[in-house]
Structure formats: structure tokens, C-alpha cells
XYZ file of C-alpha atoms in Angstrom:
657
model
C 41.264 -92.992 -32.806
C 43.022 -95.916 -31.300
C 45.206 -93.206 -29.170
C 41.675 -91.466 -28.083
C 40.710 -95.115 -27.271
C 44.167 -96.024 -25.496
C 44.025 -93.196 -22.709
C 40.156 -93.978 -22.056
C 40.997 -97.235 -21.327
C 43.672 -96.704 -19.559
C 41.704 -93.456 -17.233
C 39.475 -96.186 -16.149
C 42.104 -98.183 -14.975
C 43.361 -95.991 -12.809
C 40.432 -94.710 -11.592
C 39.301 -98.603 -10.299
C 42.817 -98.594 -8.227
C 41.980 -95.578 -6.770
C 38.438 -96.556 -6.216
C 39.672 -99.661 -4.853
C 42.753 -97.813 -2.801
C 40.019 -95.533 -0.877
C 37.469 -98.137 -0.004
C 40.748 -98.936 2.540
C 41.192 -95.277 4.429
C 38.789 -94.055 6.493
C 36.728 -91.295 5.796
C 39.982 -89.141 7.587
C 41.828 -89.962 5.540
C 40.031 -89.653 2.662
C 39.065 -85.585 3.395
C 42.677 -85.223 3.056
C 42.220 -85.876 -0.538
C 40.219 -83.664 -1.485
C 42.298 -80.875 0.417
C 45.427 -82.453 -1.581
C 43.006 -82.279 -4.855
C 42.243 -78.667 -4.473
C 45.580 -77.164 -3.435
C 46.966 -79.217 -6.743
C 44.377 -77.455 -8.905
C 44.454 -74.372 -7.259
C 48.667 -74.324 -8.054
C 47.820 -75.920 -11.808
C 45.621 -72.824 -12.504
C 48.077 -70.573 -11.670
C 50.373 -72.203 -13.018
C 48.147 -72.149 -16.093
C 47.514 -68.565 -16.087
C 50.435 -67.238 -14.631
C 51.444 -69.088 -18.278
C 49.034 -67.593 -20.661
C 49.326 -63.498 -19.048
C 53.188 -63.487 -19.731
C 52.923 -64.999 -23.364
C 49.857 -62.623 -23.719
C 52.005 -59.616 -21.919
C 54.737 -60.057 -24.388
C 52.672 -59.783 -27.255
C 51.256 -56.831 -25.913
C 54.748 -55.690 -25.694
C 54.960 -56.366 -29.122
C 51.678 -54.432 -30.204
C 53.249 -51.517 -28.669
C 56.031 -51.505 -30.117
C 54.290 -51.652 -33.780
C 52.078 -48.844 -33.078
C 55.002 -47.016 -31.634
C 56.200 -47.373 -35.274
C 53.246 -46.743 -37.325
C 52.622 -43.366 -35.523
C 56.166 -42.567 -36.027
C 56.170 -43.189 -39.567
C 52.828 -41.142 -39.588
C 55.213 -38.369 -37.951
C 57.042 -38.807 -41.426
C 53.808 -38.089 -42.861
C 53.967 -34.325 -40.317
C 56.567 -33.256 -41.235
C 57.208 -33.823 -44.304
C 53.269 -31.804 -44.934
C 54.739 -29.136 -42.150
C 58.075 -28.801 -44.122
C 56.258 -28.734 -47.474
C 53.780 -25.553 -45.550
C 56.981 -23.842 -43.997
C 58.755 -24.020 -47.657
C 56.059 -21.951 -48.665
C 55.503 -19.285 -45.886
C 59.169 -18.166 -47.485
C 58.687 -18.040 -51.093
C 54.810 -16.336 -50.111
C 56.617 -13.840 -47.528
C 60.152 -13.660 -47.972
C 60.386 -14.763 -43.955
C 63.919 -15.909 -42.601
C 61.870 -17.232 -40.192
C 60.362 -19.662 -41.671
C 63.469 -21.094 -43.336
C 64.583 -21.453 -39.860
C 61.872 -23.453 -39.124
C 62.014 -25.456 -42.209
C 65.754 -26.245 -41.637
C 64.656 -27.842 -37.961
C 61.612 -29.536 -39.210
C 64.477 -31.368 -41.527
C 66.683 -32.750 -38.782
C 63.904 -34.325 -37.066
C 62.745 -35.857 -40.481
C 66.676 -36.771 -40.362
C 66.294 -37.632 -37.126
C 63.250 -40.009 -36.912
C 63.795 -41.657 -40.253
C 66.919 -42.697 -39.156
C 65.454 -44.457 -35.998
C 63.052 -46.047 -38.031
C 65.413 -47.242 -40.337
C 67.105 -49.083 -36.933
C 64.283 -50.304 -36.226
C 63.387 -51.829 -39.239
C 62.095 -55.743 -39.194
C 63.062 -56.790 -42.371
C 65.473 -55.797 -45.522
C 61.989 -53.613 -47.796
C 61.029 -51.546 -45.145
C 65.099 -50.926 -44.520
C 65.470 -50.557 -48.923
C 62.415 -47.731 -48.064
C 63.495 -45.427 -45.803
C 66.634 -45.956 -47.104
C 65.573 -44.139 -50.660
C 63.861 -41.802 -48.335
C 67.110 -41.161 -46.536
C 68.210 -40.262 -50.691
C 65.804 -38.200 -51.464
C 65.417 -36.079 -48.338
C 69.538 -34.962 -48.794
C 68.615 -33.954 -52.546
C 65.515 -32.606 -51.278
C 67.665 -30.269 -48.339
C 70.045 -29.361 -50.748
C 67.619 -28.108 -53.503
C 65.654 -26.038 -50.907
C 69.491 -24.396 -49.662
C 69.927 -23.746 -52.939
C 66.376 -22.104 -53.779
C 67.465 -19.988 -50.013
C 70.229 -18.764 -51.823
C 68.574 -17.907 -55.190
C 65.590 -16.061 -53.305
C 68.325 -14.190 -50.792
C 70.295 -12.882 -54.374
C 67.127 -11.590 -55.545
C 65.914 -9.914 -53.139
C 64.058 -10.734 -49.497
C 62.089 -6.878 -49.520
C 63.105 -4.084 -52.343
C 65.935 -2.872 -50.613
C 67.635 -5.884 -51.104
C 69.914 -8.023 -53.701
C 69.162 -7.260 -57.324
C 65.401 -6.490 -56.431
C 66.719 -3.961 -54.316
C 68.826 -3.037 -57.125
C 66.138 -2.196 -59.607
C 64.322 -0.058 -57.631
C 67.016 2.040 -56.879
C 67.354 2.544 -60.489
C 63.784 2.907 -61.195
C 64.077 5.382 -58.900
C 66.900 7.531 -59.962
C 65.076 6.953 -63.301
C 62.107 8.712 -62.042
C 63.655 11.053 -60.452
C 65.571 12.235 -63.914
C 62.172 12.161 -65.949
C 60.669 13.500 -63.264
C 63.059 17.608 -63.628
C 62.656 17.381 -67.702
C 58.928 16.836 -67.388
C 58.990 15.223 -70.713
C 55.463 13.218 -70.840
C 56.712 10.978 -73.860
C 59.312 9.962 -72.073
C 57.497 9.497 -68.593
C 54.931 7.174 -70.192
C 57.019 4.645 -72.529
C 58.559 4.770 -69.099
C 55.915 3.115 -67.910
C 55.345 0.744 -70.209
C 58.374 -0.584 -69.093
C 57.582 -0.532 -65.618
C 53.863 -2.443 -66.821
C 56.278 -5.027 -68.334
C 58.030 -5.552 -65.233
C 55.263 -6.065 -62.711
C 53.540 -8.745 -65.720
C 56.931 -10.358 -65.671
C 56.947 -10.335 -62.303
C 53.200 -11.342 -61.894
C 53.465 -14.506 -64.045
C 57.216 -15.429 -65.049
C 56.332 -15.494 -68.867
C 58.946 -14.637 -70.948
C 57.056 -12.550 -73.614
C 56.774 -9.833 -71.313
C 61.062 -10.236 -71.263
C 60.510 -8.770 -75.398
C 58.322 -6.733 -74.542
C 60.208 -4.485 -72.193
C 63.511 -5.262 -74.418
C 60.888 -3.561 -77.213
C 59.424 -0.851 -75.051
C 63.687 0.189 -73.990
C 64.375 0.438 -78.058
C 61.087 3.047 -78.369
C 62.314 4.952 -75.009
C 66.045 5.240 -76.491
C 64.036 5.630 -80.368
C 62.212 9.013 -78.411
C 64.902 10.276 -75.978
C 67.353 10.251 -79.433
C 64.681 12.568 -80.942
C 63.459 14.500 -77.352
C 65.700 18.625 -77.962
C 67.493 18.107 -74.801
C 71.129 19.075 -74.411
C 73.840 16.029 -75.240
C 74.510 15.480 -71.696
C 71.102 15.328 -70.807
C 70.289 12.731 -72.976
C 73.387 10.776 -72.118
C 72.948 10.594 -68.567
C 69.100 9.748 -69.079
C 70.059 6.715 -71.477
C 72.872 5.233 -68.973
C 69.857 5.629 -66.210
C 68.003 3.911 -68.749
C 70.726 1.208 -69.615
C 71.179 0.233 -66.236
C 67.644 -0.066 -65.294
C 66.726 -2.176 -68.039
C 70.358 -4.265 -67.584
C 69.341 -4.981 -63.875
C 65.663 -5.810 -65.385
C 67.171 -8.716 -67.065
C 69.365 -9.711 -64.752
C 66.242 -9.887 -61.949
C 64.402 -11.601 -65.240
C 67.052 -14.026 -65.564
C 67.386 -15.084 -61.426
C 63.397 -14.984 -61.341
C 64.030 -17.703 -63.857
C 66.504 -19.753 -62.428
C 64.252 -19.883 -58.880
C 61.392 -20.318 -61.057
C 63.224 -24.022 -62.497
C 64.006 -24.912 -59.134
C 60.880 -24.125 -57.136
C 59.439 -26.316 -60.270
C 62.033 -28.872 -59.336
C 61.477 -28.974 -55.863
C 57.927 -30.036 -56.117
C 59.093 -32.687 -58.254
C 61.182 -33.816 -55.463
C 58.422 -33.473 -53.261
C 56.034 -35.368 -55.342
C 58.883 -37.897 -55.115
C 59.202 -37.504 -51.677
C 55.543 -38.044 -51.533
C 55.037 -41.077 -53.449
C 57.994 -42.461 -50.878
C 56.469 -41.911 -48.456
C 52.999 -43.212 -49.108
C 54.852 -46.479 -50.518
C 56.241 -46.454 -47.151
C 52.860 -46.596 -45.101
C 52.046 -49.113 -47.121
C 53.846 -51.478 -46.615
C 54.131 -50.173 -42.989
C 50.193 -50.430 -42.968
C 49.911 -54.098 -44.917
C 53.431 -55.068 -42.019
C 50.553 -53.616 -39.368
C 47.760 -55.621 -40.845
C 49.764 -58.775 -40.863
C 51.407 -58.340 -37.289
C 47.422 -57.228 -35.992
C 46.542 -60.706 -37.652
C 49.444 -62.731 -36.306
C 49.148 -60.765 -32.639
C 45.004 -62.548 -33.000
C 45.899 -65.974 -34.203
C 48.606 -65.876 -31.303
C 46.105 -64.554 -28.876
C 44.466 -67.545 -29.727
C 46.278 -69.648 -29.445
C 46.993 -68.867 -26.262
C 43.551 -68.530 -24.700
C 43.395 -72.458 -25.956
C 45.941 -72.988 -24.120
C 44.930 -71.528 -21.245
C 41.336 -73.562 -21.951
C 42.775 -77.097 -22.239
C 44.955 -76.468 -19.075
C 41.874 -75.428 -17.445
C 39.720 -78.615 -19.246
C 43.321 -80.980 -17.576
C 42.690 -79.518 -14.153
C 39.210 -79.474 -13.646
C 39.355 -83.141 -14.846
C 42.084 -83.793 -12.048
C 40.083 -81.977 -9.312
C 36.505 -83.332 -10.803
C 37.050 -87.174 -10.799
C 38.999 -87.637 -7.356
C 35.841 -85.080 -5.735
C 33.615 -87.604 -7.797
C 35.163 -91.284 -6.516
C 35.637 -90.219 -2.927
C 31.854 -88.362 -2.775
C 30.665 -91.683 -4.067
C 32.655 -93.675 -1.737
C 31.591 -91.061 1.561
C 27.924 -91.186 -0.176
C 27.606 -95.175 -0.426
C 28.865 -95.122 3.563
C 26.325 -92.689 5.490
C 23.979 -94.257 3.395
C 24.197 -97.543 5.121
C 24.142 -95.761 8.008
C 21.061 -94.301 7.489
C 19.690 -97.594 6.292
C 20.442 -98.967 9.859
C 19.030 -95.560 11.404
C 16.012 -96.049 9.567
C 15.664 -99.513 10.929
C 16.220 -98.573 14.198
C 13.318 -95.498 14.251
C 10.994 -98.695 12.905
C 10.842 -100.234 15.795
C 8.733 -97.599 17.967
C 9.419 -96.912 21.306
C 11.295 -100.394 22.253
C 14.559 -98.414 23.271
C 16.561 -101.938 24.167
C 17.449 -102.589 20.000
C 21.132 -101.759 19.225
C 22.416 -100.839 15.807
C 24.539 -103.628 13.961
C 28.672 -102.281 14.466
C 30.962 -103.585 11.198
C 34.285 -102.469 10.498
C 36.499 -99.700 11.657
C 35.635 -96.903 10.219
C 34.375 -93.320 11.175
C 30.670 -95.121 10.120
C 31.336 -98.440 12.273
C 32.578 -95.218 15.336
C 29.529 -93.626 14.823
C 27.246 -96.807 14.696
C 28.923 -97.199 18.392
C 28.235 -93.407 19.240
C 24.109 -94.036 18.956
C 23.849 -97.694 20.360
C 25.701 -95.554 23.836
C 23.408 -92.566 22.914
C 20.519 -95.670 23.030
C 22.233 -96.904 26.543
C 22.105 -93.491 28.357
C 18.460 -92.376 27.160
C 17.305 -95.983 28.316
C 18.405 -94.922 32.013
C 17.206 -92.064 31.153
C 13.563 -92.838 30.676
C 13.254 -95.048 33.904
C 13.840 -92.331 35.850
C 11.464 -89.894 34.174
C 8.489 -92.247 34.895
C 9.765 -92.664 38.604
C 10.102 -88.833 39.201
C 6.837 -88.301 37.275
C 4.846 -89.742 39.823
C 6.440 -87.011 42.628
C 6.039 -84.142 40.630
C 2.233 -84.668 39.911
C 1.507 -84.927 43.778
C 3.756 -81.506 44.643
C 2.442 -79.917 42.228
C -0.851 -80.724 43.500
C -0.015 -79.203 47.361
C 1.963 -76.017 45.095
C -1.375 -75.083 43.146
C -3.745 -74.584 46.607
C -1.235 -72.392 48.000
C -1.302 -70.421 44.971
C -4.943 -69.495 45.105
C -4.548 -68.823 48.354
C -2.300 -65.708 47.799
C -4.175 -65.343 44.920
C -6.687 -63.952 46.941
C -4.925 -62.331 49.858
C -3.229 -59.845 46.369
C -6.152 -59.067 44.995
C -7.885 -57.445 48.224
C -3.994 -55.888 49.303
C -4.293 -54.071 45.293
C -8.301 -52.565 46.433
C -6.914 -51.246 49.417
C -4.007 -49.584 47.661
C -5.953 -47.891 44.592
C -8.329 -46.193 46.864
C -5.334 -44.816 48.899
C -3.620 -43.707 45.899
C -6.758 -42.166 44.658
C -6.991 -39.513 47.698
C -3.258 -38.983 47.983
C -4.092 -37.377 44.142
C -6.386 -35.539 45.184
C -4.250 -34.022 47.940
C -1.307 -33.463 45.151
C -3.441 -32.328 42.686
C -4.692 -28.817 45.417
C -0.970 -28.636 46.562
C -0.290 -28.004 42.957
C -2.812 -25.471 42.298
C -2.144 -23.822 45.883
C 1.564 -23.283 45.341
C 0.944 -22.323 41.457
C -1.581 -19.365 42.622
C 1.217 -18.871 45.156
C 4.340 -18.079 42.611
C 2.133 -16.159 40.861
C 1.545 -13.739 43.622
C 5.449 -13.951 44.222
C 5.987 -13.305 41.116
C 3.649 -10.100 41.228
C 4.979 -8.752 43.900
C 8.630 -9.527 42.273
C 7.439 -7.418 39.806
C 6.399 -4.434 41.316
C 9.204 -4.081 42.941
C 11.409 -3.810 40.200
C 8.911 -1.439 38.727
C 9.345 0.369 41.678
C 12.387 0.190 41.352
C 12.759 1.017 38.191
C 10.355 3.958 38.063
C 12.737 5.261 41.100
C 16.273 5.007 38.626
C 13.994 7.194 36.512
C 13.394 9.348 37.901
C 16.753 9.922 38.931
C 17.690 9.844 35.161
C 14.902 12.729 34.845
C 16.221 15.700 38.102
C 19.714 14.729 36.940
C 18.324 15.454 33.119
C 16.501 18.814 34.316
C 19.843 20.025 36.219
C 21.885 19.714 32.772
C 18.769 21.589 30.719
C 19.061 24.492 34.049
C 22.696 24.470 33.822
C 22.318 24.706 29.362
C 19.533 27.017 29.996
C 21.163 29.353 31.808
C 24.627 29.564 29.087
C 22.658 29.588 26.681
C 21.649 33.215 28.912
C 25.118 34.281 28.546
C 25.884 33.246 25.317
C 23.154 35.883 24.771
C 24.072 38.648 26.669
C 27.727 37.907 24.706
C 25.590 37.908 21.728
C 23.777 41.019 22.804
C 27.479 43.007 23.432
C 28.454 41.734 19.733
C 25.468 42.939 18.166
C 25.863 46.417 19.872
C 29.808 46.474 18.454
C 28.476 45.725 15.138
C 26.265 48.563 15.106
C 29.355 50.275 15.978
C 31.271 49.629 13.253
C 28.522 49.916 10.452
C 28.098 53.516 11.967
C 32.128 54.343 11.367
C 31.654 52.543 7.735
C 28.959 54.724 6.699
C 31.135 57.564 7.859
C 33.888 56.330 6.307
C 31.749 56.145 3.018
C 30.503 59.757 3.060
C 34.142 60.579 3.723
C 34.997 59.099 0.247
C 32.157 60.716 -1.587
C 33.043 63.887 -0.647
C 37.320 62.941 -1.461
C 35.288 61.554 -5.146
C 33.695 64.467 -5.707
C 37.092 66.509 -4.806
C 38.705 63.907 -7.195
C 35.999 64.636 -10.142
C 35.954 68.591 -9.887
C 40.088 68.595 -9.780
C 39.885 65.650 -13.009
C 37.437 68.418 -14.902
C 40.092 70.684 -14.552
C 43.184 68.608 -16.361
C 40.815 68.243 -19.423
C 42.186 65.310 -20.866
C 44.680 63.786 -18.567
C 42.443 64.229 -16.180
C 39.372 62.075 -17.371
C 40.785 58.346 -16.419
C 41.411 59.423 -13.303
C 37.371 60.893 -13.255
C 36.154 57.799 -14.793
C 38.098 56.231 -11.325
C 36.551 58.646 -9.712
C 33.037 58.315 -10.818
C 33.742 54.371 -10.007
C 35.190 55.459 -6.132
C 32.006 57.479 -5.710
C 30.011 54.477 -6.696
C 31.011 52.172 -4.108
C 31.183 54.658 -1.088
C 27.650 55.707 -2.090
C 27.063 51.052 -2.162
C 29.175 50.796 0.779
C 26.919 53.788 2.730
C 23.868 52.029 1.291
C 24.882 48.504 2.649
C 25.921 49.986 6.125
C 21.996 51.348 6.704
C 21.286 47.862 5.525
C 23.667 46.606 8.073
C 22.423 49.089 11.433
C 18.853 47.371 10.350
C 19.635 43.935 11.300
C 21.977 44.288 13.503
C 18.907 46.438 15.661
C 16.310 43.984 15.199
C 19.139 41.136 16.150
C 19.045 42.579 19.407
C 15.801 42.757 20.183
C 15.469 39.158 19.199
C 17.877 38.703 21.261
C 16.832 40.754 23.955
C 13.581 38.424 23.731
C 15.501 35.526 23.862
C 17.164 36.446 27.369
C 14.084 37.109 28.928
C 12.257 33.541 27.528
C 15.559 31.789 28.561
C 14.951 33.244 32.505
C 11.505 32.513 32.512
C 12.293 28.356 31.016
C 14.857 28.106 34.093
C 11.990 29.028 36.480
C 9.345 26.312 35.323
C 12.529 23.955 35.292
C 13.544 24.422 38.747
C 9.690 24.218 39.727
C 9.630 21.037 37.830
C 12.647 19.730 39.830
C 10.749 19.900 42.784
C 7.568 18.400 42.531
C 10.083 15.593 40.754
C 11.698 15.588 44.349
C 7.992 15.256 45.856
C 7.413 12.343 43.710
C 10.534 10.301 43.987
C 10.104 10.607 47.875
C 6.876 9.012 47.162
C 8.273 6.985 44.777
C 10.600 5.651 47.556
C 7.624 5.122 50.411
C 5.864 2.551 47.754
C 9.059 0.023 47.077
C 9.982 0.211 50.785
C 6.239 -1.219 51.390
C 6.144 -3.586 48.106
C 9.927 -5.529 49.344
C 8.414 -5.543 52.641
C 6.238 -7.560 50.691
C 7.838 -10.386 48.805
C 9.943 -11.718 51.910
C 6.614 -12.669 53.529
C 5.489 -13.814 50.154
C 8.354 -15.700 48.691
C 7.927 -17.439 52.877
C 4.295 -18.642 52.036
C 5.655 -20.310 48.551
C 8.747 -22.115 49.910
C 5.677 -23.722 52.645
C 3.486 -24.683 50.013
C 6.126 -26.278 47.204
C 7.537 -28.162 50.561
C 4.342 -28.919 51.222
C 3.339 -29.905 47.264
C 6.287 -32.118 46.753
C 5.534 -34.043 50.500
C 2.191 -34.410 48.943
C 3.552 -35.879 45.887
C 5.920 -37.859 47.114
C 3.060 -39.671 48.783
C 1.488 -40.073 45.852
C 4.425 -41.452 43.743
C 4.593 -44.429 46.772
C 1.897 -44.821 46.604
C 1.499 -45.236 42.603
C 4.642 -47.567 43.360
C 2.655 -49.341 46.464
C -0.891 -49.917 43.812
C 1.588 -51.178 40.810
C 3.399 -53.354 43.678
C 0.325 -54.744 44.503
C -1.189 -54.875 41.275
C 1.708 -56.695 40.174
C 1.573 -58.949 43.257
C -2.070 -60.028 42.398
C -0.770 -60.632 38.213
C 2.537 -62.588 40.063
C -0.183 -64.604 42.108
C -2.434 -65.603 38.303
C 0.335 -66.217 36.280
C 1.820 -68.563 38.519
C -1.737 -70.712 39.364
C -2.029 -70.709 35.691
C 1.966 -71.974 35.982
C 0.798 -74.414 37.807
C -1.967 -75.700 35.937
C 0.276 -76.010 33.142
C 2.827 -77.967 35.202
C 0.264 -80.510 36.135
C -0.494 -81.081 32.688
C 2.921 -81.091 30.990
C 3.590 -83.685 34.008
C 0.464 -85.662 33.152
C 2.021 -85.695 29.653
C 5.285 -86.441 30.577
C 3.597 -89.828 32.675
C 2.023 -90.636 29.137
C 5.082 -90.772 27.082
C 7.359 -92.157 29.358
C 5.055 -94.707 29.249
C 4.881 -94.962 26.153
C 8.610 -96.292 25.744
C 9.337 -99.716 26.717
C 12.621 -100.263 29.021
C 14.414 -103.520 31.351
C 13.685 -102.932 34.554
C 16.647 -102.943 37.370
C 16.384 -106.223 39.997
């Protein structure tokens, strides 16, 4: 408390000395102080923030490292669970790929545990990792022994002890099938059942039951009425099967014990991992708590630094502002006293000191001197301006009357020109329409002439086509005649074939049994000859009809060609008439264009006159408006001069000698 009071007293004494120093400075020198204070404040704030950010970045880096350590520790748990699953996959499916993956997982576990042990920050955590590494090594050794045991037993029914057992079983079953001994086969099935039960449940009682059933089988075999050599062979094979089962059972029991031992090791590993993770989580919570505490201290450091910088900036600025404000209040009080003097421009400010306030007071006094001199000149000039304004007002009234009369005359002329322009425009539109119709008529006549030429060409093409068709029909008539001759020939050949087949049938009848087949062939030939004769007759009938139709077509085409020639003659006459019409329309179009061009020129001239009159009318209106505005402005100027004279007379100035 005493130290705080002492600091307050020292701070007050410092403020007093600073105030005394400020009183001896000019305002310009005082204004340089805030700039230096602001620069110092910014630099100090920048330094505080840089230091705080550096500390905060270091804390965040430590936090990230701690989070990475925790994530890697959790990766240990995940890899351990993955290794356990791979061992289960190997035991269930006997897949060596699972154990290869298990080996890679254990290598990753060792590498990750070693890396975390190197990063451990305390001895307790190092002990946890040492214990974990020891248990991992023991677990790895047990897993390797388990794999070797499983491989020895057999990964499938064809390998290891399991394969040997299956081979002895097949030998016994094959021998029993050959002997057809039902009672022995039944006893063998009971032994197989005990074997399956043991492999499924791994209980000792199934081994005993297997031994009892083996002894029973041997008794049945001894009592069987089989040759001695056969009995010895069967007994040897059954004994081999039983011994293979005992070896497999011994191996399965050892494998089961190793699995139990591995499960205990896995439980120990899980306990070690749980203890390790519990310790890591405790370290993380403690580290997070320390991180938050250090963050709070950094935040307090930054806040304290900002507070100190704010005091160092605000206090000098306050003192400077108070001193400048005091000087300005003095100047304002003097200016108010000057204004309270009313319209007396002879009063002046009292100048004290050598600072900027005193310089400002001197400038105000100089301004008052000039203002007093100016007001004197204004009073003298106001009288001269008033007389000049009166003369200008009379001239403006005369100009306004003349501009109004000129605008009325211009409006009458503009109205007449607009009527002429409207009439010329309408006449030009009508003539343009007539011109357009004349051009359209000429174009239509030209199109008609082209169409007639196209029709004439088409008619000529039709005539050529008709002539070609007539020639083709003549050729077709000749071909049909040839077909008729061929049909007659076919008919004759059919008659001859019929006679030959009849003679062949007679000869076949004479030959008896040897000619029966030939008689059938002759009968078929005769039937085909009859069908050919009928078809030839049908062809002759059709050919006759075709010849008649072709002859009619030739005569029709001749009549059609004559009609086309008559149509072409009439089209030639129509083309001559159209050419005369086109000539008259084409002679009419240029005359209409000349009339239209003249009307367009007349309309353009009228429009130009209309535009000129409109501009002249607008100029006259604007002249009248300007004259009126000039008159109004002169009245306003006269009023302003009177007000200026009255205002200038309010000020009291010293008269020059």
C-alpha cells in the first residue's frame, strides 16, 4: 500500500513537471509531442503483442506435440486390436496371409513403442513403455510358436498331422469297403465321431472314448471270419489311424494351451496399454491445465502491457489537450469581446505572448484593418452602382418590347412553313408509293417472263421425254414379240417332252420290275411337260395383252406430244405479249422516279425552311426571355445595391483625411 501511494505521488509530481514544460512550448512544438507519443505507443503495443504471440505460439507448439503423442499412443491401442484380430483370423481360417500381416503389425507396434519411449518426458512413462516392450516380445515369441504348432498340425486336411490322419482314415475305409463288414464299419464310424467331437470341443473324454472304441474294434476284428493276413492288414491300418489321432490330439491340446497362454499375454498387454493410456490421459489433462494457466498468464501480461501503454499515451495527450484548450478558450473569449462591439470596425484584439495564439490575434487585427478599409470603399461604390442600375433598367425595358414583337412575327411565318412542309411530305409519300408499285409491277412482269421461259423449257423436256417413251414402247413391243416366239418354242418342246415321256413309260412297262423306277421318272417328266405347256399358253395370253397395251400407249404418247406442241405455240404467243407489257412498265418507272426525286427535294427544302424558322422562333423567344430575365436581374441588382448601401452604413469606419 505504501509503495502504491508513493508511486501515485511520484506520478503526480511527474505530471506537474510535464505541465510546466508544456507551458514554455509553442503549439507547434506541443503538437509534435502527440506524434512521438503515438509512435512510441504503437511500437510498445507491437512489442507486447509480438512477445505475447511468441509465447502463445510456443505453448501451442507444445500442445500440438502433446496431442501428437496422445494420438500415437491411441495408435498403439488400435494396432494391438488389429494384431489380435489377425491372430483370430489365422486360427479360424488357417490363412498364413493373416500371420504375415500380424508380423507387419507387430513390427509397427515395436517401432511406434520405441519412438514414443524416446519422446517420453518422465521416468514413469518410460517404465510403462519398457514393460510394454517386454510383454510385446514375449507375445511375439508365443505367436511364433503358435504358428509353428499350427503348421505342424496342418493348415488344411492335406498337410501336417491332420493330413496324415486323413490318409490313414481313407486307407481304413477303403479296406472296410472291400470287405463289406458292416459291424466293423459301424465301429469305425463311432471312432470317426469321437474324432470329430474332440476336434470340435478339445475335451479329454473324447480321447478316452476313442481308445475304448479302438479296443472294441480290435475285438470285433479278432472275432471276424476273415483271413489272418486280412486281419493283420486291417489292424495295422486301424492302429496307424489311432496313433495318428493320438499325435493330433496331443498337438491340439498343446496348441490349445498356447492359445490360452497367448490370451493371458494379450490380457496383460491390454492391461499395460490401459495403464499406459491412463497415465498418458492424466499427463494430457495436466498438460492442458498448465497450457490454460500459461495462456491466462500471457493474456494478463498482454492486458497489463496494453494498460501501461494506454496510460503512457493518454496522460500526455490529456495534458497537451488541456493546455491547448486553455489557450483556445482565451482566444475565443477575446474574439467574443470583439464581436460584442457590434458594427464598430475600429476595435482590435489585445496581443499577449509570442506563441501561435498571439500570432493568430495579430492576424485577426490585420484582417479587421483590411475589412474596415473595404467597407469604406463599399459605401462609396454603392452610390455609383445605384445610378448605373437605373440607366440599365430603362434600356432593358425597350429591348424586352422589341423582342416580344419579333417573336410574334416569327411564329406566324413558322406556322405557314409548317403547312407547306406537311403538304410536300404527304405528296412525296404518295409518289414514293406509286414508284414502289411501278417497280413491283416491273419485277412481277420480269418474273412472269422468266417463269414462261422455264415452262417452255419444261414443255420441251416433256416432249423429248414423250418421244423417248414412244421409242421405248416400240422396243418393248419388239421384245414382247420375241417373248411370244419363245413361248411357242417352249410349248413345242413341252409336246415333244410329253411324247418322249410316254415312250419312256411304255419301255419301262416292258422292262417289268427293273423299269419301275424309270416309269415313275417318266411320269414326273410328263407331268412337268404338261405344266410347261400350260405355263407357255399363259405366257402367250399375257404377252398378247401386253402387246395390245403397248400399242395403245404408243398412240396415246403421239397424241400427248401433239398437245404439248400446241401448248408450246400458245406459250410463245403469251411470252410476246408479256415482253410488250414489261417494256411499257419499264419505260414508265424512270419518269415516276424523276417526279419522286423532285418532290423529295421540295420536301427536304421545305423541312429545312421549317427547321430554320423553328430555330429563328426559338431564338426570338429566348431573346424575349433573356430581356425579361435581364429586367428582373436589374430590379434584383437595384434592390441588392440598396441593401448593400444600408448594410455599409451600419459599420462605423474612420474617415480618411
